[in-house]
Structures are given as C-alpha cells and as structure tokens.
Amino acid sequence: MIKAVIFDLDGTLFLGKTAIPGAAKKLEELRSKGIKMIFLTNAATRSRENLLEKILSMGLSAQKDEVYCSSYFLAKYISEFHKGKTVYIVGEQGINDELGEHGIRVVDEKADIVTVGLDRGFTYEKLANALKQLQNGAILLSSNKDTTYPTEHGVMPGAGSIVAAVEAASGKEAISLGKPNTYALEQIILDHGLEIDEVIMVGDRLDTDITFAKKCGIKSVLLLTGVSKKEDIKEIKPDYIFDSIAEFNLP
Ligand SMILES: [Mg+2]
C-alpha cells in the first residue's frame, strides 16, 4: 500500500518557472486521499528553504519537511561522514546556504573536500582551483550528475557537465549525493517514518529518477513532460508511464 509519493520537480511538476498543467490539482487530490507528498530534486542551486519558496510561488502546496534537494544531501553527508572538514565549492548559493546551515566551513584554499554542482558562473579559474585542491589531496563530491536539465526554453547543460570537466582534469571520480544515489531515500524514509514498500517515485529521467527507484527497490513512474521520451526506454524500464502529471494515478 502506497503511503507516500516522491516527486521529482524539473520536468515532472514544473518546467523552469511554470507549473505543468494539472500539477497543483493532482497534489491536492493525492493529499485529500491521505497520501504524503515528498519533493526530491537533484538541483543544488537552492537550499531547501529557497526551494520551498519556488514551489509555493508556482501555486503548488508544500511544507519544508517535504522538500529535499541535493545541496541538502551534500551538506548532510559531509556533516555525517566528514565532520570538521573544509570545503571548496564549485556551485551556486544553494550549496553555500546548506553548508552554512550545517556549520561546514567554506574555503578557497587548503580544502579537504571539493564539491561540484551546477554553476552558471563556472570559469576556467574555478576549474583550475578545484584541480589544485584535488591535487593537494581533497576528495571530490558532487550534488548530482544530470548532464542536462529541462527548462521552458529547452534543455540546458546541467551539473553533470561541470562535474565531468572537474573529473577529466583531476582524474578523480566524484561521489554524487543526488539521485540515483540511494542516500536520499534512506534519509526520507527515516525522516517520515516510512517503509520502503510504502513509497513510489515519479520523475521524468530514466538515468536519475527511474534508476534511483530501481536501486532503492521501489516502484517508479515516468512522466513524459521532461527529458526522457518513450523511445529512450531500453534497459531501464519504469513500472508505469503517463503523458503528464495530470494523467498520473496511483497504481
Ligand atoms: Mg526532472
């Protein structure tokens, strides 16, 4: 019996700054049936607090404890497994804010950890500094490895494209905390007192959302409003497919 639905955001509930038609109504309908909503994005450009504001601004209902982003998991993971370590950030405000909230010190030099997320101000200088820290022994973490993300203006380069540059320069492989890493699900079920078989994942990407569900051992739903199309479905198969959130129904 499904008690909670984990929704991806970009390409699933909204595109850029626009909610996908029917999204708000669907969330209300599910809530009225007593289903718990969880919002889980690989985006790291915002903190949980800031992401909540974005969700609310699009007329979708949410509370902070329902909202999860990879910037949060990055900070949570560092405070859990690398307590007291310093971090050099290639990324945007979301990672800064979450590291700050978790009391993690951010530095430009002598970093123990380099974290990489989507950085729309990415420069050769940042790449060179990340390389320097990594050559001096820093470990490499990333928020997510989505190579692209969908917007209302089409597909844009994602964090994964920047992570790839840092990996290529350094020869190190980043541990990524976003989907498909199962770390997110472990946190979510703990926070909300859920069992694994009570949760279903709804998303628009085979390589993150659907792969994440498979790795976690939960059922998955692919919506065709984002990155992955029907013809992309090969080895990674979702359990259910709907054209959009408006058509989605619980199995
Ligand atoms: Mg998505």
CSV table of C-alpha atoms and ligand atoms in Angstrom, one decimal:
chain,number,residue,atom,x,y,z
A,1,MET,CA,0.0,0.0,0.0
A,2,ILE,CA,1.5,3.3,-1.1
A,3,LYS,CA,1.6,5.9,1.6
A,4,ALA,CA,4.0,8.4,0.0
A,5,VAL,CA,4.8,9.7,-3.4
A,6,ILE,CA,8.3,11.1,-4.1
A,7,PHE,CA,8.0,13.7,-6.9
A,8,ASP,CA,10.9,14.9,-8.9
A,9,LEU,CA,10.4,18.6,-9.8
A,10,ASP,CA,12.0,19.8,-13.1
A,11,GLY,CA,10.2,18.2,-15.9
A,12,THR,CA,7.8,16.4,-13.6
A,13,LEU,CA,5.9,19.1,-11.7
A,14,PHE,CA,7.3,22.2,-13.4
A,15,LEU,CA,9.4,23.5,-16.3
A,16,GLY,CA,11.6,26.4,-15.3
A,17,LYS,CA,9.3,28.8,-13.6
A,18,THR,CA,6.0,27.3,-14.8
A,19,ALA,CA,4.0,24.6,-13.2
A,20,ILE,CA,2.9,21.8,-15.6
A,21,PRO,CA,-0.8,22.0,-16.1
A,22,GLY,CA,-2.7,19.9,-13.6
A,23,ALA,CA,0.1,19.6,-11.1
A,24,ALA,CA,-1.5,21.7,-8.3
A,25,LYS,CA,-4.8,19.8,-8.7
A,26,LYS,CA,-3.1,16.4,-8.7
A,27,LEU,CA,-1.2,17.2,-5.5
A,28,GLU,CA,-4.4,18.3,-3.7
A,29,GLU,CA,-6.2,15.2,-4.9
A,30,LEU,CA,-3.5,12.9,-3.5
A,31,ARG,CA,-3.3,14.9,-0.2
A,32,SER,CA,-7.1,14.5,0.2
A,33,LYS,CA,-6.6,10.7,0.0
A,34,GLY,CA,-4.1,11.0,2.9
A,35,ILE,CA,-1.1,10.4,0.7
A,36,LYS,CA,2.2,12.0,1.9
A,37,MET,CA,4.0,14.2,-0.7
A,38,ILE,CA,7.7,14.3,-0.9
A,39,PHE,CA,9.6,16.6,-3.3
A,40,LEU,CA,13.0,15.4,-4.3
A,41,THR,CA,15.2,17.4,-6.8
A,42,ASN,CA,18.7,16.8,-7.9
A,43,ALA,CA,19.0,20.6,-8.4
A,44,ALA,CA,21.5,22.2,-5.9
A,45,THR,CA,21.2,25.8,-6.9
A,46,ARG,CA,18.8,26.4,-4.0
A,47,SER,CA,18.6,25.4,-0.3
A,48,ARG,CA,15.5,23.5,1.0
A,49,GLU,CA,14.1,26.8,2.3
A,50,ASN,CA,14.6,28.6,-1.0
A,51,LEU,CA,13.3,25.6,-3.0
A,52,LEU,CA,10.1,25.6,-0.9
A,53,GLU,CA,9.6,29.3,-1.9
A,54,LYS,CA,9.9,28.4,-5.5
A,55,ILE,CA,7.4,25.5,-5.2
A,56,LEU,CA,4.9,27.7,-3.4
A,57,SER,CA,5.4,30.6,-5.9
A,58,MET,CA,4.1,28.2,-8.6
A,59,GLY,CA,0.9,27.6,-6.7
A,60,LEU,CA,1.9,24.1,-5.6
A,61,SER,CA,1.3,23.2,-1.9
A,62,ALA,CA,4.3,22.1,0.2
A,63,GLN,CA,6.0,22.2,3.6
A,64,LYS,CA,9.7,22.5,4.3
A,65,ASP,CA,10.0,19.0,5.7
A,66,GLU,CA,8.6,17.6,2.4
A,67,VAL,CA,11.2,19.3,0.3
A,68,TYR,CA,14.6,17.8,-0.5
A,69,CYS,CA,17.4,18.9,-2.8
A,70,SER,CA,20.9,17.6,-3.5
A,71,SER,CA,22.5,20.7,-1.9
A,72,TYR,CA,21.0,19.5,1.4
A,73,PHE,CA,22.2,15.9,1.0
A,74,LEU,CA,25.7,17.1,0.2
A,75,ALA,CA,25.7,19.1,3.5
A,76,LYS,CA,24.1,16.3,5.4
A,77,TYR,CA,26.6,13.7,4.0
A,78,ILE,CA,29.6,15.9,4.8
A,79,SER,CA,28.4,16.5,8.4
A,80,GLU,CA,27.8,12.8,8.8
A,81,PHE,CA,31.0,11.4,7.2
A,82,HIS,CA,33.5,14.2,7.1
A,83,LYS,CA,32.8,16.2,10.2
A,84,GLY,CA,35.0,19.3,10.7
A,85,LYS,CA,36.4,19.2,7.1
A,86,THR,CA,36.7,22.3,5.0
A,87,VAL,CA,35.0,22.7,1.5
A,88,TYR,CA,35.8,24.5,-1.7
A,89,ILE,CA,32.6,25.0,-3.7
A,90,VAL,CA,32.1,25.0,-7.4
A,91,GLY,CA,28.4,25.7,-7.4
A,92,GLU,CA,25.7,28.2,-6.6
A,93,GLN,CA,24.0,29.7,-3.5
A,94,GLY,CA,22.1,26.6,-2.6
A,95,ILE,CA,25.2,24.6,-1.7
A,96,ASN,CA,26.6,27.7,0.2
A,97,ASP,CA,23.4,28.0,2.2
A,98,GLU,CA,23.1,24.3,3.1
A,99,LEU,CA,26.7,24.0,4.1
A,100,GLY,CA,26.3,27.1,6.2
A,101,GLU,CA,23.2,25.7,7.9
A,102,HIS,CA,25.1,22.6,8.7
A,103,GLY,CA,28.0,24.6,10.2
A,104,ILE,CA,30.5,23.5,7.5
A,105,ARG,CA,33.4,25.9,6.8
A,106,VAL,CA,33.8,27.0,3.2
A,107,VAL,CA,37.3,27.9,1.9
A,108,ASP,CA,39.1,28.9,-1.3
A,109,GLU,CA,42.5,27.3,-0.3
A,110,LYS,CA,43.6,24.2,1.5
A,111,ALA,CA,40.2,22.5,1.2
A,112,ASP,CA,39.6,18.9,2.4
A,113,ILE,CA,36.7,18.5,0.0
A,114,VAL,CA,35.8,19.9,-3.4
A,115,THR,CA,32.0,19.9,-4.0
A,116,VAL,CA,30.7,20.5,-7.5
A,117,GLY,CA,27.1,21.4,-8.5
A,118,LEU,CA,25.5,23.4,-11.3
A,119,ASP,CA,27.4,26.7,-11.5
A,120,ARG,CA,26.1,29.1,-14.1
A,121,GLY,CA,29.1,31.3,-13.4
A,122,PHE,CA,31.6,28.4,-14.0
A,123,THR,CA,35.0,29.6,-15.1
A,124,TYR,CA,38.4,28.3,-16.1
A,125,GLU,CA,39.7,29.8,-12.9
A,126,LYS,CA,37.3,27.8,-10.8
A,127,LEU,CA,38.2,24.6,-12.6
A,128,ALA,CA,41.9,25.4,-12.0
A,129,ASN,CA,41.4,26.0,-8.3
A,130,ALA,CA,39.3,22.8,-8.0
A,131,LEU,CA,42.1,20.9,-9.7
A,132,LYS,CA,44.7,22.4,-7.3
A,133,GLN,CA,42.7,21.4,-4.2
A,134,LEU,CA,42.2,17.9,-5.6
A,135,GLN,CA,45.9,17.5,-6.5
A,136,ASN,CA,46.6,18.5,-2.8
A,137,GLY,CA,44.6,15.6,-1.6
A,138,ALA,CA,41.0,16.9,-1.4
A,139,ILE,CA,38.2,14.4,-2.1
A,140,LEU,CA,35.6,15.1,-4.8
A,141,LEU,CA,31.9,15.2,-4.1
A,142,SER,CA,29.1,16.3,-6.4
A,143,SER,CA,25.5,17.3,-5.9
A,144,ASN,CA,24.3,15.4,-9.0
A,145,LYS,CA,25.5,14.2,-12.4
A,146,ASP,CA,22.5,15.2,-14.5
A,147,THR,CA,24.2,16.2,-17.8
A,148,THR,CA,21.3,18.4,-18.7
A,149,TYR,CA,18.0,19.8,-17.3
A,150,PRO,CA,14.8,20.7,-18.9
A,151,THR,CA,13.5,24.3,-19.0
A,152,GLU,CA,10.7,26.1,-20.8
A,153,HIS,CA,13.4,27.2,-23.3
A,154,GLY,CA,14.6,23.7,-24.0
A,155,VAL,CA,17.3,21.5,-22.5
A,156,MET,CA,20.3,23.3,-20.7
A,157,PRO,CA,23.7,21.9,-19.6
A,158,GLY,CA,23.4,20.5,-16.1
A,159,ALA,CA,25.7,19.9,-13.1
A,160,GLY,CA,27.0,16.7,-14.7
A,161,SER,CA,28.6,18.6,-17.5
A,162,ILE,CA,30.6,20.7,-15.0
A,163,VAL,CA,31.4,17.6,-12.8
A,164,ALA,CA,32.7,15.9,-16.0
A,165,ALA,CA,35.1,18.8,-16.5
A,166,VAL,CA,36.5,18.5,-13.0
A,167,GLU,CA,36.7,14.8,-13.2
A,168,ALA,CA,38.5,15.0,-16.5
A,169,ALA,CA,41.1,17.5,-15.2
A,170,SER,CA,41.7,15.7,-12.0
A,171,GLY,CA,41.3,12.0,-12.9
A,172,LYS,CA,39.2,11.7,-9.8
A,173,GLU,CA,35.6,10.4,-9.8
A,174,ALA,CA,33.1,12.4,-7.8
A,175,ILE,CA,30.8,10.7,-5.3
A,176,SER,CA,27.4,12.1,-6.2
A,177,LEU,CA,24.8,12.6,-3.5
A,178,GLY,CA,21.7,13.2,-5.7
A,179,LYS,CA,19.6,10.6,-7.4
A,180,PRO,CA,20.4,7.8,-8.3
A,181,ASN,CA,22.4,7.6,-5.0
A,182,THR,CA,20.1,5.8,-2.5
A,183,TYR,CA,21.3,8.1,0.3
A,184,ALA,CA,18.3,10.4,-0.4
A,185,LEU,CA,15.7,7.6,0.1
A,186,GLU,CA,17.4,6.4,3.4
A,187,GLN,CA,17.0,10.0,4.8
A,188,ILE,CA,13.5,10.4,3.5
A,189,ILE,CA,12.1,7.2,5.0
A,190,LEU,CA,13.9,7.9,8.3
A,191,ASP,CA,12.5,11.4,8.5
A,192,HIS,CA,9.0,10.4,7.7
A,193,GLY,CA,8.7,7.0,9.4
A,194,LEU,CA,8.0,5.2,6.1
A,195,GLU,CA,8.7,1.7,4.9
A,196,ILE,CA,10.4,1.1,1.6
A,197,ASP,CA,7.3,-0.7,0.1
A,198,GLU,CA,5.1,2.3,1.0
A,199,VAL,CA,6.9,4.7,-1.4
A,200,ILE,CA,6.7,5.3,-5.1
A,201,MET,CA,9.0,7.5,-7.3
A,202,VAL,CA,7.6,9.8,-10.0
A,203,GLY,CA,10.0,11.5,-12.4
A,204,ASP,CA,11.0,12.5,-15.9
A,205,ARG,CA,14.5,11.0,-16.2
A,206,LEU,CA,15.4,7.3,-16.7
A,207,ASP,CA,19.1,7.8,-15.7
A,208,THR,CA,18.3,9.5,-12.4
A,209,ASP,CA,14.7,9.1,-11.2
A,210,ILE,CA,13.9,5.7,-12.6
A,211,THR,CA,17.4,4.3,-11.9
A,212,PHE,CA,17.2,5.7,-8.4
A,213,ALA,CA,13.9,3.8,-7.8
A,214,LYS,CA,15.4,0.6,-9.2
A,215,LYS,CA,18.4,0.9,-6.9
A,216,CYS,CA,16.2,1.6,-3.9
A,217,GLY,CA,13.8,-1.3,-4.8
A,218,ILE,CA,10.7,0.9,-5.1
A,219,LYS,CA,8.2,1.2,-7.9
A,220,SER,CA,8.6,4.0,-10.4
A,221,VAL,CA,6.5,6.2,-12.7
A,222,LEU,CA,7.9,8.0,-15.8
A,223,LEU,CA,6.1,11.2,-16.9
A,224,LEU,CA,6.8,12.3,-20.5
A,225,THR,CA,6.9,16.0,-19.8
A,226,GLY,CA,10.7,16.3,-19.3
A,227,VAL,CA,13.9,14.8,-20.6
A,228,SER,CA,13.2,11.1,-21.2
A,229,LYS,CA,10.9,10.1,-24.1
A,230,LYS,CA,9.2,6.8,-24.8
A,231,GLU,CA,11.8,5.9,-27.4
A,232,ASP,CA,14.6,6.3,-24.8
A,233,ILE,CA,13.2,3.4,-22.8
A,234,LYS,CA,15.6,0.5,-23.2
A,235,GLU,CA,17.3,-1.4,-20.4
A,236,ILE,CA,16.0,1.0,-17.7
A,237,LYS,CA,12.2,0.4,-17.6
A,238,PRO,CA,9.8,2.4,-15.4
A,239,ASP,CA,6.9,0.4,-13.9
A,240,TYR,CA,4.3,2.9,-15.2
A,241,ILE,CA,4.3,5.6,-17.8
A,242,PHE,CA,1.9,8.6,-18.1
A,243,ASP,CA,2.0,11.5,-20.5
A,244,SER,CA,1.9,14.1,-17.7
A,245,ILE,CA,1.2,14.7,-14.0
A,246,ALA,CA,-2.4,15.5,-15.0
A,247,GLU,CA,-2.9,11.9,-16.1
A,248,PHE,CA,-1.0,10.3,-13.3
A,249,ASN,CA,-2.9,7.9,-11.0
A,250,LEU,CA,-1.6,5.8,-8.1
A,251,PRO,CA,-1.3,2.1,-9.2
B,1,MG,MG,13.5,16.1,-13.6
